[in-house]
XYZ file of C-alpha atoms in Angstrom:
657
model
C -21.812 4.852 3.560
C -23.132 3.582 6.886
C -26.728 3.386 5.658
C -26.060 0.915 2.866
C -24.868 -2.689 2.832
C -23.624 -4.759 -0.117
C -23.111 -8.477 -0.545
C -22.392 -10.748 -3.464
C -24.334 -13.986 -3.813
C -21.044 -15.876 -3.896
C -22.176 -19.071 -2.213
C -24.925 -19.667 -4.767
C -22.542 -18.761 -7.558
C -19.908 -21.251 -6.361
C -22.477 -24.026 -6.125
C -23.674 -23.397 -9.653
C -20.137 -23.221 -11.021
C -19.313 -26.484 -9.239
C -22.109 -28.050 -11.236
C -20.556 -26.771 -14.437
C -23.029 -23.905 -14.874
C -22.160 -20.284 -15.591
C -24.074 -17.547 -13.846
C -23.547 -13.833 -13.322
C -23.203 -12.760 -9.740
C -26.210 -11.011 -8.244
C -25.746 -7.854 -6.221
C -27.798 -6.899 -3.199
C -27.738 -3.512 -1.517
C -29.504 -2.569 1.683
C -30.552 1.000 2.365
C -31.452 1.981 5.923
C -33.439 4.979 7.078
C -31.501 7.518 9.169
C -33.083 6.145 12.362
C -32.567 2.519 11.312
C -36.256 1.596 11.557
C -36.950 1.011 7.869
C -34.725 -0.776 5.375
C -34.916 -1.435 1.650
C -32.983 -4.251 -0.007
C -32.364 -3.930 -3.752
C -31.232 -6.811 -5.953
C -30.460 -7.527 -9.606
C -30.855 -11.314 -9.230
C -31.317 -12.921 -12.657
C -30.997 -9.562 -14.381
C -34.389 -8.512 -12.995
C -34.249 -5.645 -10.509
C -36.283 -6.059 -7.337
C -36.630 -4.645 -3.839
C -38.119 -5.474 -0.460
C -39.108 -3.283 2.484
C -38.739 -4.116 6.181
C -39.888 -2.283 9.288
C -37.719 -3.119 12.290
C -36.919 -6.508 10.774
C -40.500 -7.310 9.751
C -40.715 -7.621 5.951
C -43.852 -5.804 4.796
C -43.094 -5.657 1.064
C -41.710 -8.999 -0.080
C -39.307 -9.140 -3.063
C -41.109 -7.143 -5.742
C -40.174 -6.171 -9.306
C -38.714 -2.861 -10.421
C -38.258 -1.498 -13.906
C -39.882 0.381 -16.705
C -40.833 -0.498 -20.270
C -40.308 1.941 -23.127
C -40.429 1.876 -26.911
C -36.610 1.968 -27.042
C -35.933 -0.826 -24.542
C -37.463 -3.090 -21.930
C -35.746 -1.829 -18.783
C -37.242 -4.450 -16.481
C -34.886 -7.291 -17.448
C -31.303 -8.020 -18.501
C -30.099 -5.300 -16.121
C -27.010 -5.206 -13.940
C -26.697 -3.001 -10.880
C -23.306 -1.317 -11.187
C -23.338 1.124 -8.299
C -25.554 2.613 -5.629
C -24.629 6.069 -4.409
C -26.046 6.888 -0.995
C -26.298 10.034 1.075
C -28.436 11.614 3.748
C -30.594 14.469 2.543
C -32.585 17.024 4.515
C -35.271 19.513 3.628
C -37.391 21.963 5.570
C -40.453 23.750 4.273
C -43.549 25.625 5.357
C -46.902 24.950 3.703
C -50.207 26.227 5.057
C -52.393 23.967 2.944
C -51.458 20.499 4.254
C -51.861 18.594 7.517
C -48.631 19.959 9.016
C -47.610 23.564 8.405
C -43.876 23.196 9.032
C -42.053 20.051 7.903
C -38.514 18.886 8.581
C -37.650 16.009 6.279
C -34.572 13.793 6.580
C -34.067 10.681 4.482
C -31.477 8.314 3.132
C -31.281 8.717 -0.632
C -29.807 5.967 -2.771
C -29.315 6.221 -6.529
C -28.988 2.671 -7.824
C -27.517 2.617 -11.336
C -28.450 -0.144 -13.758
C -26.770 -1.024 -17.039
C -28.073 -2.972 -19.992
C -25.494 -4.203 -22.530
C -23.011 -1.575 -21.366
C -25.532 1.281 -21.551
C -26.258 3.233 -18.371
C -29.969 2.896 -18.994
C -31.741 3.409 -15.724
C -31.409 4.753 -12.203
C -33.778 3.659 -9.459
C -33.800 6.466 -6.901
C -34.885 5.552 -3.374
C -35.771 7.774 -0.422
C -36.094 6.019 2.949
C -37.265 7.508 6.255
C -38.449 5.945 9.499
C -41.981 5.627 8.105
C -41.788 6.103 4.330
C -40.163 4.498 1.310
C -40.329 6.109 -2.103
C -38.782 5.248 -5.445
C -38.793 6.584 -8.962
C -36.885 6.027 -12.188
C -34.493 8.143 -14.201
C -34.261 7.209 -17.880
C -31.234 8.071 -20.002
C -30.710 8.752 -23.724
C -29.458 5.866 -25.839
C -26.859 6.136 -28.588
C -27.227 3.975 -31.670
C -26.377 3.922 -35.349
C -28.944 6.578 -36.114
C -27.676 8.937 -33.428
C -28.843 9.591 -29.891
C -32.379 8.785 -28.770
C -33.619 11.862 -26.912
C -37.333 11.086 -26.645
C -39.170 7.947 -25.624
C -42.599 6.538 -24.906
C -43.111 4.913 -21.522
C -45.407 1.986 -22.201
C -45.689 0.750 -18.625
C -43.881 -0.088 -15.438
C -42.853 -3.364 -13.866
C -43.145 -1.703 -10.442
C -44.810 -4.105 -8.041
C -45.743 -4.517 -4.401
C -45.933 -8.023 -2.945
C -47.608 -8.114 0.459
C -47.230 -10.881 3.061
C -49.681 -13.780 3.157
C -52.982 -13.176 4.973
C -52.843 -9.432 4.288
C -56.230 -7.710 4.300
C -57.138 -4.773 2.079
C -58.908 -1.419 2.307
C -59.319 -0.400 -1.318
C -61.362 1.815 -3.637
C -62.213 0.079 -6.958
C -61.429 1.922 -10.177
C -64.481 2.533 -12.363
C -64.625 1.463 -15.955
C -64.315 4.430 -18.318
C -67.275 6.275 -19.813
C -69.780 5.049 -17.251
C -71.737 6.567 -14.399
C -73.452 9.957 -14.516
C -73.236 11.395 -18.042
C -70.355 8.995 -18.764
C -68.036 10.931 -16.443
C -66.256 7.932 -14.858
C -63.612 7.276 -13.711
C -63.544 10.013 -11.093
C -62.279 8.273 -7.945
C -65.819 8.174 -6.535
C -66.558 4.602 -5.520
C -67.093 2.944 -2.154
C -64.182 1.291 -0.358
C -64.096 -2.417 0.355
C -62.938 -2.830 3.958
C -60.995 -5.682 5.560
C -61.229 -7.641 2.317
C -58.942 -10.413 1.115
C -56.187 -10.016 -1.447
C -56.324 -11.585 -4.897
C -59.147 -9.412 -6.199
C -58.935 -6.756 -8.887
C -61.821 -4.487 -7.926
C -64.400 -4.340 -10.690
C -61.811 -5.666 -13.125
C -59.903 -2.380 -13.420
C -57.854 -2.359 -10.225
C -57.893 0.302 -7.538
C -57.415 4.036 -7.225
C -54.720 5.448 -4.986
C -54.148 5.546 -2.082
C -54.344 1.843 -1.192
C -54.252 0.632 2.422
C -53.223 -2.849 3.584
C -53.018 -4.562 6.965
C -50.242 -7.151 7.187
C -49.304 -9.700 9.857
C -52.446 -8.734 11.768
C -51.022 -5.489 13.103
C -48.753 -3.675 10.617
C -50.124 -1.133 8.149
C -48.954 -0.341 4.609
C -50.206 2.599 2.513
C -49.261 2.637 -1.184
C -49.690 5.708 -3.366
C -47.854 7.991 -5.781
C -46.796 11.630 -5.892
C -45.185 14.174 -8.185
C -47.385 13.422 -11.198
C -47.764 16.330 -13.623
C -48.270 16.813 -17.355
C -45.108 14.873 -18.104
C -46.643 11.510 -17.170
C -49.891 9.644 -16.595
C -51.858 9.079 -13.425
C -51.577 5.455 -12.348
C -53.613 2.891 -10.439
C -52.926 -0.379 -8.637
C -53.718 -3.697 -10.310
C -53.812 -7.078 -8.622
C -51.358 -9.490 -10.206
C -52.538 -12.578 -8.343
C -52.775 -13.404 -4.631
C -50.877 -10.745 -2.653
C -49.072 -9.277 -5.670
C -49.993 -5.808 -6.908
C -48.501 -3.742 -9.716
C -48.650 -0.279 -11.242
C -51.275 0.123 -13.942
C -51.462 2.850 -16.571
C -54.773 4.487 -17.652
C -57.529 2.584 -19.387
C -57.829 2.974 -23.197
C -61.432 4.175 -22.976
C -60.650 7.138 -20.709
C -60.945 10.633 -22.185
C -63.585 9.286 -24.581
C -60.859 7.216 -26.222
C -58.666 10.207 -27.028
C -54.928 9.871 -26.493
C -52.831 6.828 -25.709
C -52.427 5.130 -22.351
C -48.672 5.768 -22.487
C -46.466 8.714 -21.497
C -44.247 10.577 -23.964
C -41.074 11.850 -22.289
C -37.921 13.709 -23.240
C -34.645 12.191 -22.076
C -33.238 12.180 -19.520
C -36.591 11.784 -17.761
C -37.723 11.367 -14.160
C -40.928 9.478 -13.424
C -43.318 10.224 -10.519
C -42.601 8.682 -7.125
C -44.117 5.434 -5.879
C -44.662 5.819 -2.129
C -44.990 3.248 0.643
C -45.794 4.291 4.220
C -45.426 1.643 6.920
C -46.233 1.460 10.621
C -47.114 -0.847 13.477
C -50.053 1.510 14.110
C -51.969 3.909 11.898
C -49.977 6.866 13.255
C -47.435 6.921 10.384
C -50.286 6.659 7.876
C -52.228 9.572 9.381
C -49.181 11.738 10.036
C -47.071 11.173 6.900
C -46.232 14.166 4.701
C -44.470 12.110 2.028
C -46.725 13.316 -0.806
C -45.276 16.811 -0.452
C -41.824 15.948 0.935
C -40.689 14.607 -2.434
C -41.821 17.377 -4.788
C -40.776 20.903 -5.649
C -42.750 24.071 -6.322
C -43.222 24.556 -10.066
C -43.899 28.306 -10.055
C -44.145 31.258 -7.704
C -47.485 32.351 -6.313
C -48.701 35.428 -8.171
C -50.108 36.805 -4.936
C -50.422 35.830 -1.297
C -53.207 33.279 -1.195
C -55.434 33.075 1.858
C -57.666 30.288 3.123
C -60.753 29.775 5.219
C -64.357 28.699 5.504
C -67.258 29.201 3.157
C -70.866 28.273 2.451
C -72.447 26.478 -0.500
C -76.126 26.430 -1.461
C -76.088 23.578 -3.970
C -75.670 20.722 -1.482
C -78.992 21.612 0.151
C -80.872 23.424 -2.643
C -79.415 21.766 -5.771
C -79.519 23.483 -9.189
C -82.551 25.732 -8.507
C -80.621 27.430 -5.689
C -78.162 28.873 -8.171
C -80.043 32.148 -8.641
C -79.192 35.733 -7.767
C -81.432 36.094 -4.716
C -80.433 32.788 -3.110
C -76.738 33.418 -3.645
C -77.162 36.859 -2.107
C -78.793 35.183 0.893
C -75.813 32.844 1.206
C -73.437 35.789 0.993
C -75.265 37.350 3.924
C -75.051 34.007 5.724
C -71.291 33.741 5.155
C -70.880 37.304 6.394
C -72.868 36.488 9.543
C -70.669 33.428 10.141
C -67.470 35.382 9.547
C -66.735 33.172 6.543
C -64.399 34.047 3.721
C -66.380 32.818 0.710
C -69.432 31.437 -1.062
C -69.148 28.729 -3.713
C -71.565 29.422 -6.579
C -72.161 26.126 -8.310
C -73.238 24.953 -11.764
C -75.506 26.870 -14.167
C -74.693 30.310 -12.767
C -73.925 31.533 -16.286
C -77.516 30.893 -17.424
C -79.474 31.290 -14.166
C -77.619 34.408 -12.995
C -75.621 35.592 -15.995
C -72.269 37.304 -16.281
C -73.517 40.844 -15.720
C -75.484 39.934 -12.592
C -72.598 37.764 -11.378
C -70.328 40.807 -11.525
C -72.930 42.646 -9.444
C -73.144 39.717 -7.031
C -69.368 39.727 -6.635
C -69.393 43.433 -5.823
C -72.094 42.825 -3.224
C -70.101 39.967 -1.709
C -66.983 42.121 -1.479
C -68.958 44.841 0.288
C -69.749 42.199 2.931
C -66.140 41.014 3.194
C -66.925 37.810 1.270
C -65.422 36.440 -1.956
C -66.807 34.038 -4.545
C -65.665 30.711 -5.992
C -67.286 29.890 -9.353
C -68.043 26.408 -10.737
C -66.937 25.365 -14.244
C -67.299 22.260 -16.386
C -63.860 21.111 -17.580
C -65.365 19.514 -20.628
C -64.163 19.633 -24.140
C -65.153 16.250 -25.553
C -64.666 13.602 -22.878
C -68.137 13.054 -21.403
C -71.789 14.044 -21.656
C -72.003 16.303 -18.579
C -74.308 19.125 -19.713
C -73.860 21.576 -16.861
C -72.496 24.981 -17.773
C -70.368 27.014 -17.990
C -68.603 24.569 -20.311
C -66.104 25.028 -23.093
C -64.294 27.596 -20.946
C -61.547 25.546 -19.295
C -60.362 23.088 -21.953
C -58.712 25.564 -24.346
C -56.090 28.154 -23.440
C -57.593 31.176 -25.236
C -61.098 30.714 -23.798
C -59.722 29.864 -20.354
C -57.481 32.917 -20.145
C -60.253 35.219 -21.350
C -62.582 33.830 -18.689
C -59.941 34.149 -15.986
C -59.235 37.749 -16.955
C -62.960 38.482 -16.471
C -62.840 36.794 -13.052
C -59.782 38.758 -11.999
C -61.429 42.013 -13.069
C -64.493 41.192 -10.967
C -62.674 40.092 -7.814
C -63.439 36.352 -7.987
C -61.416 34.327 -5.464
C -61.229 31.015 -7.264
C -62.760 28.269 -9.358
C -64.136 24.777 -8.871
C -63.611 22.738 -12.048
C -65.572 19.500 -12.488
C -66.062 16.436 -14.702
C -62.588 15.479 -15.874
C -61.950 12.559 -18.181
C -59.406 10.229 -16.619
C -55.672 9.945 -16.022
C -54.114 9.958 -19.488
C -51.254 12.353 -20.142
C -53.374 14.984 -21.988
C -55.691 15.139 -18.967
C -52.789 15.543 -16.548
C -51.549 18.348 -18.787
C -54.968 20.006 -18.576
C -54.874 19.994 -14.774
C -51.458 21.641 -14.900
C -52.519 24.177 -17.534
C -55.599 25.219 -15.552
C -53.518 25.664 -12.397
C -50.756 27.579 -14.174
C -53.138 29.986 -15.929
C -55.246 30.448 -12.801
C -52.178 31.462 -10.818
C -51.352 34.139 -13.375
C -54.777 35.653 -12.712
C -54.582 35.193 -8.939
C -57.218 32.445 -8.736
C -57.307 29.456 -6.395
C -58.393 26.096 -7.810
C -60.544 23.248 -6.496
C -61.043 20.141 -8.656
C -64.121 17.869 -8.630
C -65.031 14.760 -10.581
C -61.303 14.351 -10.806
C -58.131 12.446 -10.109
C -56.248 12.210 -6.834
C -53.911 15.111 -6.020
C -50.302 13.955 -6.067
C -48.217 16.466 -4.123
C -50.047 19.331 -5.786
C -50.320 21.506 -2.679
C -46.561 22.101 -2.837
C -46.171 21.894 -6.620
C -48.859 24.476 -7.416
C -49.198 27.358 -4.894
C -52.783 28.194 -5.933
C -54.027 24.607 -5.712
C -56.508 24.116 -2.860
C -58.052 20.637 -2.900
C -59.624 17.860 -4.934
C -62.745 15.803 -4.406
C -61.500 12.351 -5.555
C -63.814 10.698 -3.042
C -67.483 9.737 -2.733
C -68.318 13.160 -1.314
C -71.230 14.973 0.324
C -73.447 15.271 -2.760
C -74.262 11.593 -2.331
C -75.789 12.384 1.068
C -78.375 14.442 -0.814
C -78.886 11.905 -3.599
C -79.597 8.769 -1.556
C -80.508 7.624 1.934
C -77.967 4.827 1.688
C -75.148 7.362 1.699
C -76.634 8.987 4.808
C -76.901 5.613 6.504
C -73.236 4.940 5.717
C -71.936 8.443 6.486
C -70.134 7.466 9.680
C -68.535 4.399 8.087
C -67.269 6.454 5.174
C -65.970 9.233 7.427
C -64.026 6.683 9.469
C -62.577 5.390 6.195
C -61.580 8.653 4.487
C -59.747 9.808 7.614
C -57.333 6.883 7.339
C -57.023 6.532 3.565
C -58.024 9.224 1.056
C -57.318 12.282 3.215
C -53.909 11.029 4.359
C -52.222 11.821 1.023
C -53.875 15.056 -0.097
C -56.425 17.750 0.653
C -59.995 16.445 0.323
C -62.851 18.704 -0.733
C -65.756 16.820 0.833
C -68.236 19.653 1.377
C -69.857 18.258 4.497
C -70.622 19.203 8.118
C -74.284 19.972 7.619
C -76.460 20.929 10.585
C -79.700 20.405 8.667
C -81.683 17.348 9.682
C -82.686 16.861 6.053
C -80.969 17.592 2.747
C -83.642 19.982 1.560
C -84.123 23.730 1.674
C -87.137 23.446 3.966
C -85.269 21.078 6.293
C -88.393 18.889 6.385
C -88.044 16.632 3.342
C -85.334 14.767 1.454
C -82.744 12.373 2.791
C -82.319 12.229 6.555
C -79.030 12.780 8.327
C -78.248 9.890 10.708
C -75.274 11.498 12.390
C -75.302 13.924 15.301
C -74.553 17.629 15.408
C -71.350 16.870 17.307
C -70.431 14.497 14.473
C -70.801 17.387 12.003
C -68.419 19.460 14.112
C -65.940 16.609 14.464
C -65.692 16.006 10.708
C -64.871 19.698 10.239
C -61.712 18.798 12.163
C -61.131 15.290 10.824
C -61.416 16.247 7.132
C -58.467 18.342 5.988
C -58.672 21.047 3.322
C -57.418 24.621 3.614
C -60.640 25.932 2.052
C -63.814 24.325 3.392
C -67.226 25.024 1.883
C -69.448 23.542 4.557
C -72.963 22.206 3.956
C -74.456 24.695 6.381
C -77.549 26.719 5.481
C -78.880 30.148 6.525
C -81.714 28.506 8.483
C -79.094 26.949 10.786
C -78.702 30.341 12.445
C -82.188 29.730 13.857
C -82.668 25.960 14.025
C -79.228 24.607 15.000
C -77.851 24.647 18.562
C -76.038 27.873 19.392
C -72.982 25.941 20.590
C -72.738 24.198 17.217
C -72.976 27.443 15.254
C -70.429 29.079 17.543
C -67.995 26.215 16.938
C -68.490 26.309 13.166
C -67.761 30.034 13.210
C -64.325 29.547 14.741
C -63.074 26.128 13.584
C -59.824 26.510 11.592
C -59.247 25.163 8.084
C -55.448 25.322 8.227
C -53.489 23.237 10.701
C -50.021 23.159 12.209
C -49.924 19.548 13.336
C -51.845 16.266 13.278
C -51.663 13.301 15.656
C -53.258 9.881 15.415
C -54.891 8.867 18.704
C -56.676 5.604 17.928
C -59.140 4.044 15.527
C -59.734 1.519 12.769
C -60.777 2.156 9.139
C -64.538 2.078 8.728
C -65.169 1.573 12.451
C -64.057 4.569 14.470
C -61.523 7.378 14.323
C -59.962 9.565 16.993
C -57.282 12.056 16.049
C -56.034 15.485 17.062
C -55.145 18.606 15.114
C -53.397 21.721 16.347
C -53.907 25.271 15.101
C -51.546 27.688 16.818
C -51.613 26.795 20.501
C -55.096 25.255 20.415
C -55.702 21.506 20.093
C -58.831 19.875 18.692
C -59.258 16.202 19.638
C -62.047 14.701 17.528
C -63.578 11.234 17.572
C -66.422 9.576 15.640
C -67.972 6.104 15.721
C -69.645 3.994 13.023
C -70.062 0.787 15.019
C -73.237 -0.475 16.660
C -71.561 -0.634 20.050
C -70.379 2.623 21.611
C -66.656 3.289 21.637
C -65.427 3.457 25.217
C -61.934 4.866 25.385
C -59.593 6.294 27.970
C -57.794 9.051 26.097
C -54.362 10.211 27.132
C -54.640 13.988 26.749
C -51.121 14.699 28.043
C -49.728 15.405 24.535
C -52.341 18.113 24.044
C -53.351 19.746 27.333
C -51.835 20.510 30.722
C -53.265 19.095 33.913
C -55.723 21.587 35.362
C -56.502 23.145 31.989
C -60.100 24.016 31.180
C -61.303 22.630 27.859
C -64.613 22.630 26.020
C -66.041 19.148 25.546
C -68.731 18.452 22.944
C -70.407 15.109 23.607
C -73.397 12.979 22.581
C -75.662 10.839 24.713
C -77.029 7.506 23.490
C -79.856 9.280 21.645
C -77.361 11.583 19.871
C -78.415 14.607 21.852
C -75.355 16.806 21.909
C -74.122 19.343 24.396
C -71.104 21.532 25.039
C -69.615 21.995 28.486
C -66.469 23.390 30.038
C -64.375 20.755 31.788
C -61.396 21.225 34.080
C -58.923 18.422 33.493
C -58.147 17.135 36.965
C -56.341 14.229 35.331
C -55.111 13.655 31.790
C -56.591 10.188 31.302
C -60.022 11.171 30.054
C -62.908 8.710 29.654
C -65.092 9.097 26.574
C -68.043 7.137 25.234
C -69.023 7.667 21.605
C -72.355 6.204 20.417
C -72.950 5.008 16.880
C -73.193 7.982 14.495
C -72.057 10.202 17.337
C -68.864 12.001 18.213
C -66.727 13.618 20.849
C -64.734 16.811 20.487
C -62.352 18.314 23.042
C -60.984 21.795 22.382
C -58.538 23.843 24.394
C -55.004 25.117 24.891
């Protein structure tokens, strides 16, 4: 019981009683992380449960509400905390598809039990580590005159997060439903507002997870959620005035108005986890594995899934590139690069056809390459016309299609254009993943929600887009102009909580098949290499093109042939969201230290390479000059404080053992 502290608010009670007033005593309980760095204080003051979070004595989440509202009772008020059972828990797991392949997890777990009118109605379950706080609710059946209530509707949560005054925000606004391309919004594809003030509510609909805050001028707070499946809804963060934020349920208009915004549950029921990662630097944010620490695998893998690099014609050639001859050319390109796959995008069913696709798959397999096939998720939730459609939204059609894919050796699917975060949509994600696993298929989602611990929950899950991804670099010059800013943002926010299918790292100068027209890339070739390291996904379909074998620098092609897509470890080095990012990843015994810059002034840094390389080691350094002319050179590390200078839109990359 060392990690928990209890006190009764007796002084206040005595004062009130002395004045002739009657008041129930409030209970406070403090829960400390195993290392003592992070503490959570829970209270039932006034019958309203609340909590606060401190990092080494610095309160980063001020007293904030807890509770949940259902159709059988409002469990956010008139509650009394009766007990709080605490223990230390440990877990250890191996997962190839996240930022750290082997995880040892130790936390203080506290189950705080709340009663309402004598009914054990609610548990608030906390997990506290030296960098993470998580909580979720357990709801219990209720006995009444008509018998026992065994099902309920969760109408909303009281869960809130009150930040300190003068906090600044790094947030991605939620789109209004049924807007954007072919009425496909919301799809977690809007631009972040950086270093903004609190008190705003995005475009009126709050913000998509994850949400990053900077408090007290130096401390960082990342708020997100994990463990969401078909038993609940995907949530967002709403501003509740000033520095107060709260959990929001889906918007009524999502899914073309189908389904409610609530979650139907059977009792007893566990909700998804609310997660808070805190740090005096961005290291805990970059390095946290909390999204997967808290969840369990839902089914066994039907086969041993493998991972790796691939190519993708659509980002350069768009819809016309989805033809038999061009896809065959990309298969040859992937084979020449030693890549595992080719992603065949939309309209393959009409522009190639099923019979020719089977032939194309056989050809790919003869070259040691597999195929991922694109599908439209759509049933009736938006106007996206791209096909194949009507194949993923119903079980019978989906399973028939997946059986055909299994017969023809298809590696996996990319499913696009989902309809929001309501419970039926979350059930569709889970159904697609479950069926795909039965047929040995890996799954990538696009135009979709944020993954919430799905790498561990679903063994065949690969990655989700849920970000303003590389297609926008083709569609508009503004996205190219902002590429470095966005890359320095995603590294510290979106990609910290789940695998991100960005589809970048082009070596073309222009987003066009002839490499002469179209939008112009502003970033350097070294930048393209660096983002292959900075952006984490176990399957990467890069925006490379066959012409790059002839027109890109040999050192760049050589690097892109060997860069890993699975990692054993990640370390934050330095950086600031939207400005610059330097971090390191390890694969086996080899470290990759990658840095990029979005600022006008060059980043001049003295990097401590001691955590990664030995003195006297020879590494390969990829660097840019002021004009973004890149080069690769072998460097012997005579000392481990290494000076780098990164120009705007440029990068540095240091690779070695």
